[in-house]
Coordinates of N, CA and C in Angstrom, one line a residue:
Chain A
A1 N 0.9 -1.1 0.0 CA 0.0 0.0 0.0 C 0.8 1.3 -0.2
Q2 N 0.5 2.3 -0.7 CA 1.1 3.4 -0.7 C 0.8 4.2 0.4
T3 N 1.8 5.1 1.1 CA 1.4 5.8 2.3 C 2.3 7.4 1.9
V4 N 1.8 8.4 2.4 CA 2.6 9.5 2.3 C 2.7 10.3 3.6
T5 N 3.7 10.7 3.9 CA 4.2 11.3 5.0 C 4.5 12.9 5.2
Q6 N 4.3 13.6 5.8 CA 4.5 15.0 6.1 C 4.7 14.9 7.4
S7 N 6.0 15.4 7.6 CA 6.9 15.2 9.1 C 6.7 16.7 9.8
Q8 N 6.4 17.5 9.1 CA 6.1 19.1 9.8 C 4.7 19.4 10.1
P9 N 4.2 19.4 11.1 CA 2.9 19.3 11.3 C 2.7 20.9 11.0
E10 N 3.6 21.8 11.6 CA 3.3 23.6 11.3 C 4.8 23.9 10.8
M11 N 4.4 25.0 10.0 CA 5.9 25.9 9.5 C 5.2 27.2 9.7
S12 N 6.2 28.1 9.8 CA 5.7 29.7 9.6 C 7.0 30.4 9.0
V13 N 6.5 31.3 8.3 CA 7.6 32.2 7.3 C 6.9 33.7 7.3
Q14 N 8.0 34.5 7.2 CA 7.5 35.9 7.0 C 7.4 36.1 5.7
E15 N 6.4 37.1 5.6 CA 5.9 37.5 4.2 C 7.3 38.0 3.5
A16 N 7.1 37.4 1.8 CA 8.3 37.7 1.1 C 9.5 36.7 1.1
E17 N 9.5 36.0 2.3 CA 10.6 34.8 2.5 C 10.1 33.3 1.7
T18 N 11.1 32.8 1.7 CA 11.1 31.1 1.0 C 10.6 30.2 2.1
V19 N 9.8 29.5 1.8 CA 9.7 28.2 2.8 C 9.4 27.2 2.1
T20 N 10.1 26.1 2.6 CA 10.2 24.6 1.9 C 9.2 23.7 2.8
L21 N 8.3 23.0 2.4 CA 7.2 22.0 2.9 C 7.8 20.7 2.4
S22 N 8.1 19.7 3.2 CA 8.5 18.3 3.1 C 7.3 17.1 2.8
C23 N 7.8 16.3 2.0 CA 6.7 15.2 2.0 C 7.7 13.9 1.4
T24 N 7.3 12.4 2.0 CA 7.9 11.6 1.5 C 7.1 10.6 1.4
Y25 N 7.1 9.6 0.5 CA 6.1 8.6 0.2 C 6.7 7.5 0.0
D26 N 5.9 6.3 0.1 CA 6.5 5.0 0.0 C 5.2 4.1 -1.1
T27 N 6.3 3.8 -2.0 CA 5.2 2.6 -3.0 C 6.4 2.0 -3.7
S28 N 5.6 1.0 -4.7 CA 6.7 0.1 -5.3 C 6.3 0.2 -6.7
E29 N 5.4 1.3 -6.9 CA 5.2 1.4 -8.4 C 6.2 2.1 -8.8
S30 N 6.1 2.3 -10.3 CA 7.2 3.2 -11.0 C 6.6 4.3 -11.6
N31 N 5.0 4.1 -11.8 CA 4.6 5.2 -12.7 C 3.4 5.9 -11.4
Y32 N 3.5 7.1 -11.6 CA 2.5 7.7 -10.4 C 2.4 9.2 -10.8
Y33 N 1.8 9.8 -9.9 CA 1.3 11.2 -10.0 C 1.8 11.8 -8.2
L34 N 2.3 12.9 -8.2 CA 2.2 13.5 -6.8 C 1.5 15.0 -7.1
F35 N 0.8 15.5 -5.8 CA 0.4 16.7 -6.4 C 0.7 17.3 -4.8
W36 N 0.4 18.8 -4.8 CA 0.3 19.6 -3.8 C -0.8 20.2 -3.6
Y37 N -1.7 20.0 -2.7 CA -3.1 20.9 -2.3 C -3.1 21.9 -1.1
K38 N -3.4 23.0 -1.7 CA -3.7 24.1 -0.4 C -5.0 23.9 0.1
Q39 N -5.5 23.7 1.6 CA -6.7 23.9 1.9 C -6.7 25.2 2.9
P40 N -7.3 26.3 2.5 CA -7.5 27.4 3.3 C -8.6 27.2 4.3
P41 N -8.9 27.9 5.4 CA -10.1 27.8 6.4 C -11.6 27.6 5.8
S42 N -11.6 28.0 4.7 CA -12.7 27.7 3.7 C -12.8 26.3 3.5
R43 N -12.0 25.6 3.6 CA -12.1 24.1 3.7 C -11.9 23.5 2.0
Q44 N -11.6 24.5 1.1 CA -12.0 23.9 -0.2 C -10.6 23.7 -0.7
M45 N -10.1 22.2 -1.1 CA -8.9 21.8 -1.4 C -8.6 22.6 -2.6
I46 N -7.4 23.3 -3.1 CA -7.2 23.7 -4.0 C -5.7 23.3 -4.8
L47 N -5.7 22.8 -5.9 CA -4.6 22.4 -6.4 C -3.4 23.4 -6.6
V48 N -2.3 22.9 -5.9 CA -1.4 24.0 -6.3 C -0.3 23.4 -7.4
I49 N 0.1 22.4 -7.5 CA 1.1 21.8 -8.1 C 1.0 20.1 -8.5
R50 N 1.4 19.9 -9.5 CA 1.6 18.6 -9.8 C 2.5 18.1 -10.7
Q51 N 3.1 16.7 -10.4 CA 4.3 16.0 -10.9 C 4.1 14.8 -11.3
E52 N 4.6 14.5 -12.7 CA 4.4 13.4 -13.2 C 5.7 12.4 -12.9
A53 N 5.8 11.2 -12.3 CA 6.9 10.7 -12.0 C 7.6 10.5 -13.1
Y54 N 7.3 10.4 -14.3 CA 8.1 9.8 -15.3 C 8.8 11.1 -15.8
K55 N 8.6 12.1 -15.4 CA 9.1 13.7 -15.8 C 10.4 13.8 -14.8
Q56 N 11.5 14.1 -15.2 CA 12.8 14.2 -14.5 C 12.9 15.6 -14.0
Q57 N 12.2 16.8 -14.9 CA 12.0 18.2 -14.8 C 11.1 18.7 -13.6
N58 N 11.6 19.2 -12.6 CA 10.6 19.3 -11.7 C 9.6 20.8 -12.0
A59 N 8.3 20.4 -11.7 CA 7.2 21.1 -11.9 C 7.4 22.7 -11.4
T60 N 6.9 23.6 -12.1 CA 6.9 25.0 -11.5 C 5.5 25.7 -11.6
E61 N 5.1 26.3 -11.0 CA 4.0 27.6 -11.2 C 4.2 28.4 -10.4
N62 N 4.5 29.5 -11.0 CA 4.8 30.7 -10.7 C 5.5 30.5 -9.3
R63 N 5.1 31.1 -8.4 CA 5.9 31.2 -7.1 C 6.2 29.8 -6.4
F64 N 5.4 28.6 -7.1 CA 5.7 27.3 -6.3 C 6.4 26.4 -7.4
S65 N 7.2 26.1 -6.7 CA 8.1 24.9 -7.1 C 8.3 23.4 -6.4
V66 N 8.8 22.4 -6.9 CA 8.8 21.4 -6.2 C 10.4 20.6 -6.7
N67 N 10.6 19.9 -5.5 CA 12.1 19.2 -5.7 C 11.7 17.7 -5.5
F68 N 11.5 17.3 -6.9 CA 11.2 15.9 -6.6 C 12.4 14.8 -6.9
Q69 N 12.6 14.1 -5.8 CA 13.7 13.2 -5.7 C 13.1 11.8 -6.1
K70 N 13.0 11.4 -7.1 CA 12.1 9.8 -7.3 C 13.1 8.8 -6.5
A71 N 14.5 8.7 -6.4 CA 14.8 7.7 -5.9 C 15.0 7.7 -4.4
A72 N 14.7 9.0 -3.5 CA 14.9 9.1 -2.8 C 13.2 9.1 -2.2
K73 N 12.1 9.1 -3.1 CA 10.9 9.1 -2.6 C 10.3 10.5 -2.1
S74 N 10.9 11.5 -2.3 CA 10.6 12.7 -1.6 C 10.3 13.7 -2.8
F75 N 9.3 14.7 -2.2 CA 8.6 15.6 -3.1 C 8.3 16.6 -2.4
S76 N 9.2 17.6 -2.1 CA 9.0 19.1 -1.4 C 8.5 20.1 -2.2
L77 N 7.6 21.0 -1.4 CA 7.2 22.2 -2.0 C 7.8 23.5 -1.6
K78 N 8.5 24.2 -2.5 CA 9.0 25.6 -2.4 C 8.1 26.4 -2.8
I79 N 7.7 27.4 -1.4 CA 7.0 28.7 -1.8 C 7.8 30.0 -1.8
S80 N 8.1 30.8 -3.0 CA 9.0 31.8 -3.0 C 8.1 32.9 -2.6
D81 N 8.6 34.2 -2.3 CA 8.2 35.4 -2.1 C 6.7 35.2 -1.4
S82 N 6.7 34.4 -0.4 CA 5.5 34.0 0.4 C 4.7 35.4 0.8
Q83 N 3.2 35.2 0.5 CA 2.1 36.0 0.7 C 1.2 35.6 1.9
L84 N 0.8 36.7 2.3 CA -0.3 36.3 3.9 C -1.4 35.4 3.0
G85 N -1.8 35.3 1.9 CA -2.9 34.6 1.2 C -2.5 33.2 1.2
D86 N -1.0 32.8 1.5 CA -0.5 31.4 1.2 C -0.6 30.8 2.7
T87 N -1.1 31.3 3.8 CA -1.6 30.8 4.8 C -2.8 29.6 4.4
A88 N -2.4 28.6 5.1 CA -3.6 27.6 4.7 C -2.7 26.1 5.7
M89 N -3.6 25.3 5.4 CA -2.7 23.8 5.2 C -2.5 23.4 4.0
Y90 N -1.4 22.6 4.0 CA -0.9 22.1 2.8 C -0.7 20.7 2.8
F91 N -1.5 19.9 1.7 CA -1.3 18.4 1.9 C -0.5 17.9 0.6
C92 N 0.2 16.8 0.8 CA 0.9 16.2 -0.2 C 0.1 15.0 -0.6
A93 N 0.1 14.8 -2.1 CA -0.7 13.6 -2.2 C -0.4 12.7 -3.6
F94 N -0.7 11.5 -3.6 CA -0.2 10.4 -4.2 C -1.0 9.7 -5.2
M95 N -0.8 9.5 -6.4 CA -1.9 8.7 -7.2 C -1.3 7.9 -7.9
K96 N -1.6 6.6 -7.9 CA -1.1 5.6 -8.8 C -1.4 5.7 -10.2
Y97 N -0.8 5.5 -10.8 CA -1.0 5.4 -12.7 C -2.2 4.7 -12.7
N98 N -3.2 4.9 -13.7 CA -4.3 4.5 -13.9 C -5.3 4.0 -12.8
T99 N -5.3 5.0 -12.0 CA -6.4 5.0 -10.9 C -6.4 6.4 -10.8
D100 N -8.0 6.8 -9.8 CA -8.1 8.2 -9.8 C -8.1 8.6 -8.2
K101 N -7.7 7.5 -7.2 CA -7.9 7.7 -5.9 C -6.5 8.4 -5.5
L102 N -6.7 9.6 -4.8 CA -5.6 10.0 -4.2 C -5.4 9.9 -2.7
I103 N -4.3 9.5 -2.3 CA -3.6 9.5 -1.1 C -3.1 10.6 -0.6
F104 N -3.5 11.0 0.6 CA -3.2 12.4 1.1 C -2.1 12.0 2.4
G105 N -1.5 12.9 2.5 CA -0.4 12.8 3.9 C -1.7 13.7 5.0
T106 N -0.9 13.8 6.2 CA -1.6 14.5 7.3 C -1.6 15.9 7.4
G107 N -0.9 16.4 6.3 CA -0.6 18.0 6.2 C 0.2 18.9 6.9
T108 N 0.6 19.9 6.5 CA 1.4 21.0 6.9 C 0.6 22.5 7.1
R109 N 0.6 22.8 8.4 CA 0.0 24.3 8.3 C 1.1 25.2 8.4
L110 N 0.6 26.0 7.3 CA 1.7 27.1 7.0 C 0.8 28.6 7.6
Q111 N 1.9 29.1 8.1 CA 1.6 30.6 8.6 C 2.6 31.5 8.2
V112 N 1.9 32.3 7.3 CA 2.7 33.5 6.8 C 2.4 34.9 7.7
F113 N 3.4 35.3 8.3 CA 3.5 36.4 9.2 C 4.0 37.9 8.6
P114 N 3.0 38.9 8.8 CA 3.4 40.3 8.2 C 4.8 40.7 8.5
Chain B
G1 N -17.1 29.9 -14.4 CA -18.3 29.0 -14.1 C -18.5 28.4 -12.9
A2 N -19.2 27.8 -12.5 CA -19.6 27.4 -10.9 C -18.7 26.2 -10.5
G3 N -18.2 26.3 -9.4 CA -17.6 25.2 -8.9 C -18.3 23.8 -8.2
V4 N -17.7 22.9 -7.8 CA -18.2 21.9 -6.8 C -19.2 22.4 -5.8
S5 N -20.5 22.2 -5.7 CA -21.3 22.6 -4.4 C -21.6 21.4 -3.7
Q6 N -21.7 21.8 -2.3 CA -22.0 20.7 -1.3 C -23.2 21.1 -0.5
T7 N -24.1 20.5 -0.2 CA -25.2 20.6 0.9 C -25.6 19.6 1.3
P8 N -26.1 19.8 2.8 CA -25.5 21.3 3.5 C -24.3 21.5 3.9
S9 N -23.9 22.6 4.2 CA -22.7 22.9 4.5 C -22.1 22.4 5.9
N10 N -23.3 22.0 7.0 CA -23.0 21.7 8.2 C -24.1 20.8 8.7
K11 N -23.9 19.7 9.4 CA -25.1 18.8 9.8 C -24.8 18.1 11.0
V12 N -25.8 18.4 11.7 CA -25.9 17.9 13.3 C -26.8 16.9 13.0
T13 N -26.6 15.5 13.7 CA -27.4 15.0 13.9 C -27.1 13.8 15.2
E14 N -28.1 12.7 15.4 CA -28.0 12.3 16.6 C -27.5 10.7 16.4
K15 N -26.8 10.2 17.1 CA -26.3 8.5 17.1 C -27.4 7.9 16.6
G16 N -27.3 7.2 15.5 CA -28.2 6.3 15.2 C -29.3 6.4 13.8
K17 N -28.9 8.0 13.7 CA -29.8 8.5 12.9 C -29.2 8.2 11.5
Y18 N -30.1 8.4 10.4 CA -29.7 8.5 9.1 C -29.7 9.9 8.2
V19 N -28.7 10.2 7.5 CA -28.3 11.5 7.0 C -28.0 11.0 5.3
E20 N -28.2 12.1 4.6 CA -27.8 12.2 3.5 C -27.2 13.7 2.9
L21 N -26.0 13.3 2.3 CA -25.0 14.7 2.0 C -25.1 14.7 0.5
R22 N -25.1 16.0 0.0 CA -25.4 15.9 -1.7 C -24.1 16.8 -2.2
C23 N -23.6 16.3 -3.2 CA -22.8 16.9 -3.8 C -23.2 17.1 -5.4
D24 N -22.9 18.6 -5.8 CA -23.4 18.7 -7.3 C -21.9 19.2 -7.7
P25 N -21.6 18.3 -8.9 CA -20.3 18.4 -9.3 C -20.2 19.8 -10.4
I26 N -19.1 20.2 -10.8 CA -18.7 20.9 -12.0 C -19.3 20.3 -13.4
S27 N -20.4 20.9 -14.1 CA -21.0 20.8 -15.2 C -19.9 20.0 -16.2
G28 N -20.6 19.0 -16.8 CA -19.7 18.2 -17.9 C -18.7 17.3 -17.1
H29 N -18.5 17.2 -15.9 CA -17.4 16.5 -15.4 C -18.3 15.1 -15.2
T30 N -17.5 14.1 -15.9 CA -18.1 12.7 -15.8 C -17.5 11.9 -14.5
A31 N -16.7 12.3 -13.7 CA -16.2 11.7 -12.8 C -16.2 12.5 -11.4
L32 N -16.5 11.6 -10.3 CA -16.9 12.2 -9.1 C -16.4 11.5 -8.1
Y33 N -15.9 12.2 -7.1 CA -15.2 11.5 -5.8 C -15.9 12.0 -4.7
W34 N -15.6 10.8 -3.8 CA -15.7 11.3 -2.3 C -14.8 11.0 -1.1
Y35 N -14.7 12.0 -0.5 CA -13.6 11.7 0.5 C -13.9 12.0 1.8
R36 N -13.2 11.7 2.8 CA -13.8 11.9 4.3 C -12.3 12.5 4.8
Q37 N -12.4 13.3 5.7 CA -11.5 14.1 6.3 C -11.9 14.4 7.8
S38 N -11.2 13.8 8.7 CA -11.4 13.8 10.1 C -10.5 14.8 10.6
L39 N -10.8 15.0 11.6 CA -9.9 16.2 12.3 C -8.4 16.1 12.6
G40 N -7.4 16.8 11.8 CA -6.2 16.7 12.0 C -5.6 15.6 10.9
Q41 N -6.4 15.5 10.3 CA -5.8 14.3 9.1 C -5.8 15.0 7.7
G42 N -5.6 14.1 6.7 CA -5.7 14.2 5.5 C -7.0 13.6 5.0
P43 N -7.6 13.9 4.0 CA -8.7 13.4 3.1 C -8.4 11.8 2.9
E44 N -9.4 11.0 3.4 CA -9.4 9.5 2.7 C -10.7 9.1 1.8
F45 N -10.1 8.8 0.7 CA -10.9 8.3 -0.4 C -11.9 7.3 0.2
L46 N -13.2 7.7 -0.4 CA -14.4 6.8 -0.2 C -14.8 5.9 -1.2
I47 N -15.1 7.0 -2.5 CA -15.7 6.3 -3.9 C -15.3 7.0 -4.7
Y48 N -15.3 6.6 -5.9 CA -15.2 7.4 -7.1 C -16.3 6.9 -8.2
F49 N -17.0 7.7 -8.9 CA -18.0 7.2 -9.8 C -17.4 7.8 -11.1
Q50 N -17.7 7.0 -12.2 CA -17.5 7.5 -13.6 C -18.7 7.2 -14.1
G51 N -19.4 8.1 -14.5 CA -20.6 8.5 -14.9 C -21.8 7.8 -13.5
T52 N -22.6 7.1 -14.3 CA -23.6 6.8 -12.9 C -23.1 5.4 -12.2
G53 N -21.9 4.9 -12.5 CA -21.6 3.8 -12.0 C -20.4 4.0 -11.1
A54 N -20.2 3.1 -9.9 CA -19.2 3.2 -9.1 C -18.1 2.3 -9.6
A55 N -17.2 3.4 -10.0 CA -16.1 2.6 -10.5 C -15.1 1.9 -9.2
D56 N -15.2 2.6 -8.2 CA -14.1 2.0 -7.2 C -14.8 2.4 -6.0
D57 N -15.4 1.6 -4.9 CA -15.9 1.8 -3.6 C -15.1 1.2 -2.7
S58 N -13.7 1.2 -2.8 CA -13.0 0.1 -1.8 C -12.8 1.0 -0.6
G59 N -13.2 2.5 -0.6 CA -12.8 3.3 0.5 C -13.8 3.3 1.2
L60 N -15.1 2.8 1.1 CA -16.4 3.0 2.2 C -16.0 2.2 3.1
P61 N -16.2 2.6 4.4 CA -15.5 1.9 5.6 C -16.7 0.5 6.2
N62 N -17.7 0.5 5.9 CA -18.4 -0.4 6.0 C -19.8 -0.1 5.3
D63 N -20.9 -1.5 5.6 CA -22.1 -1.2 4.5 C -23.2 -0.2 5.3
R64 N -22.8 0.6 6.4 CA -23.6 1.6 6.5 C -23.7 3.0 5.5
F65 N -22.3 2.9 4.7 CA -21.9 4.0 3.9 C -22.7 3.6 2.3
F66 N -23.1 4.5 1.8 CA -23.7 4.0 0.3 C -23.8 5.2 -0.1
A67 N -23.6 5.4 -1.6 CA -23.3 6.6 -2.2 C -24.2 6.2 -3.7
V68 N -24.7 7.1 -4.2 CA -25.3 6.9 -5.4 C -25.3 8.2 -6.5
R69 N -25.4 7.8 -7.8 CA -25.1 9.0 -8.8 C -26.0 8.6 -9.9
P70 N -27.5 8.6 -9.9 CA -28.5 8.0 -10.9 C -28.5 8.7 -11.9
E71 N -28.2 10.0 -12.0 CA -28.0 10.6 -13.7 C -26.5 10.9 -14.0
G72 N -25.6 10.4 -13.5 CA -24.4 10.8 -13.8 C -24.0 12.1 -13.7
S73 N -24.6 12.9 -12.9 CA -24.4 14.5 -12.3 C -24.4 14.3 -10.9
V74 N -25.5 14.5 -10.1 CA -25.5 14.9 -8.7 C -25.3 13.9 -8.1
S75 N -24.7 13.5 -6.7 CA -24.6 12.3 -5.9 C -24.9 12.8 -4.7
T76 N -25.2 11.5 -4.0 CA -25.7 11.7 -2.6 C -25.0 10.4 -2.1
L77 N -24.2 11.1 -0.7 CA -23.6 9.9 0.1 C -24.7 9.7 0.9
K78 N -24.9 8.4 1.7 CA -26.0 8.1 2.4 C -25.4 7.5 3.5
I79 N -25.7 7.7 4.8 CA -25.1 7.0 6.0 C -26.1 6.5 6.9
Q80 N -26.2 5.4 7.2 CA -27.3 4.6 7.9 C -26.8 4.6 9.4
R81 N -27.7 4.8 10.5 CA -27.5 4.3 11.6 C -25.9 5.1 12.3
T82 N -26.1 6.6 11.9 CA -24.8 7.1 12.2 C -24.3 6.5 13.6
E83 N -23.1 6.9 13.6 CA -22.0 6.6 14.9 C -21.5 7.7 15.1
R84 N -20.7 8.2 16.3 CA -19.8 9.2 16.6 C -18.7 9.3 15.8
G85 N -18.2 8.3 15.6 CA -17.1 8.0 14.9 C -17.0 8.8 13.2
D86 N -18.5 8.8 12.6 CA -18.5 9.3 11.5 C -18.4 10.7 11.4
S87 N -18.4 11.4 12.6 CA -18.0 12.7 12.4 C -16.9 13.1 11.7
A88 N -16.9 14.2 10.5 CA -15.8 14.5 9.9 C -16.5 15.4 8.8
V89 N -15.5 16.0 8.3 CA -15.8 16.6 7.0 C -16.0 15.7 5.7
Y90 N -16.8 15.8 5.0 CA -17.2 14.9 3.7 C -16.6 15.8 2.7
L91 N -15.8 15.6 1.9 CA -15.5 16.4 0.7 C -16.0 15.5 -0.4
C92 N -16.3 16.5 -1.2 CA -16.8 15.8 -2.9 C -15.7 16.6 -3.9
A93 N -15.4 15.8 -5.0 CA -14.5 16.4 -6.1 C -15.0 15.9 -7.4
S94 N -14.5 16.7 -8.3 CA -15.3 16.2 -9.7 C -14.0 16.6 -10.6
S95 N -14.1 15.7 -11.7 CA -13.0 15.9 -12.9 C -13.5 15.5 -14.2
L96 N -12.8 15.9 -15.2 CA -13.3 15.4 -16.6 C -13.2 14.0 -16.7
G97 N -12.4 13.4 -16.0 CA -12.2 12.0 -15.8 C -11.0 11.2 -16.8
G98 N -10.3 12.0 -17.3 CA -8.9 11.8 -17.6 C -8.1 11.2 -16.6
N99 N -7.0 10.5 -17.0 CA -6.0 10.0 -15.9 C -4.6 10.4 -16.3
P100 N -4.0 11.4 -15.3 CA -4.7 11.9 -14.1 C -5.5 13.3 -14.6
D101 N -6.5 13.6 -13.9 CA -7.3 14.8 -14.3 C -7.3 15.6 -13.1
T102 N -7.1 16.8 -12.8 CA -7.2 17.4 -11.8 C -8.7 17.4 -11.3
Q103 N -8.4 16.9 -10.0 CA -9.9 16.9 -9.3 C -10.0 18.3 -8.5
Y104 N -11.4 18.7 -8.6 CA -12.0 20.0 -8.1 C -12.8 19.8 -6.9
F105 N -12.2 20.2 -5.6 CA -13.2 19.8 -4.4 C -14.1 20.8 -4.3
G106 N -15.2 20.4 -3.7 CA -15.9 21.7 -2.8 C -15.7 21.7 -1.9
P107 N -16.7 22.7 -1.0 CA -16.3 23.2 0.6 C -16.3 22.0 1.6
G108 N -17.3 20.9 1.0 CA -17.1 20.2 2.1 C -18.8 20.1 3.0
T109 N -18.8 19.1 3.4 CA -19.8 18.9 4.3 C -19.4 18.4 5.9
R110 N -19.8 19.4 7.0 CA -19.1 18.9 8.3 C -20.3 18.4 8.8
L111 N -20.0 16.9 8.9 CA -21.1 16.2 9.9 C -20.7 15.8 11.2
T112 N -21.6 16.5 12.2 CA -21.3 16.1 13.6 C -22.3 15.1 14.3
V113 N -21.8 14.3 14.8 CA -22.9 13.0 15.2 C -22.6 13.4 16.8
L114 N -24.0 13.3 17.3 CA -23.7 13.7 18.8 C -24.2 12.4 19.6

């Protein structure tokens, strides 16, 4: 079975600074997808970024980028130029190829301070 | 356009009662998912519909839980004989149905069983 581990329950960062959220996963699959979702207090999960395991290049979306280390089964999220609106829970998630089931970690609560 | 909507936003019920939670997916999305998020945890997969049929119901915890999607659009999650342990936020998501396709989440229904 696949598992996703987020070892940082809480993180904080000052506005305009950079922060990195950690995620590791365990799987015997070779084809899969990885995601970072953001959940603000409104509860609505929002996709931040996704990575296909077969792609060596790290995904980027504006201020968000990932460091995908397939051999180490690590998938960290870097947020640059942090903004107050980035304050939220962040969940790392895994999806096996040819399935539609997301497996989530326990989340990291990020607080951005002015 | 309109996102995924879920009703009610909050539901309080007594142990042993029956509840129905409704999900309206994004128009045109053929895939629909239900997840359950307990306090302090990431969402856990319950069931996935492709069209009207349940393609994967492996996450339903027991036979008290049942979900339908009779016309391939709106879905209802039904819980019989509710227990205090069923208290959680129930999240619904929809997607266009490709693999992998971005799952768009609703705001969830917070169920409290007294």
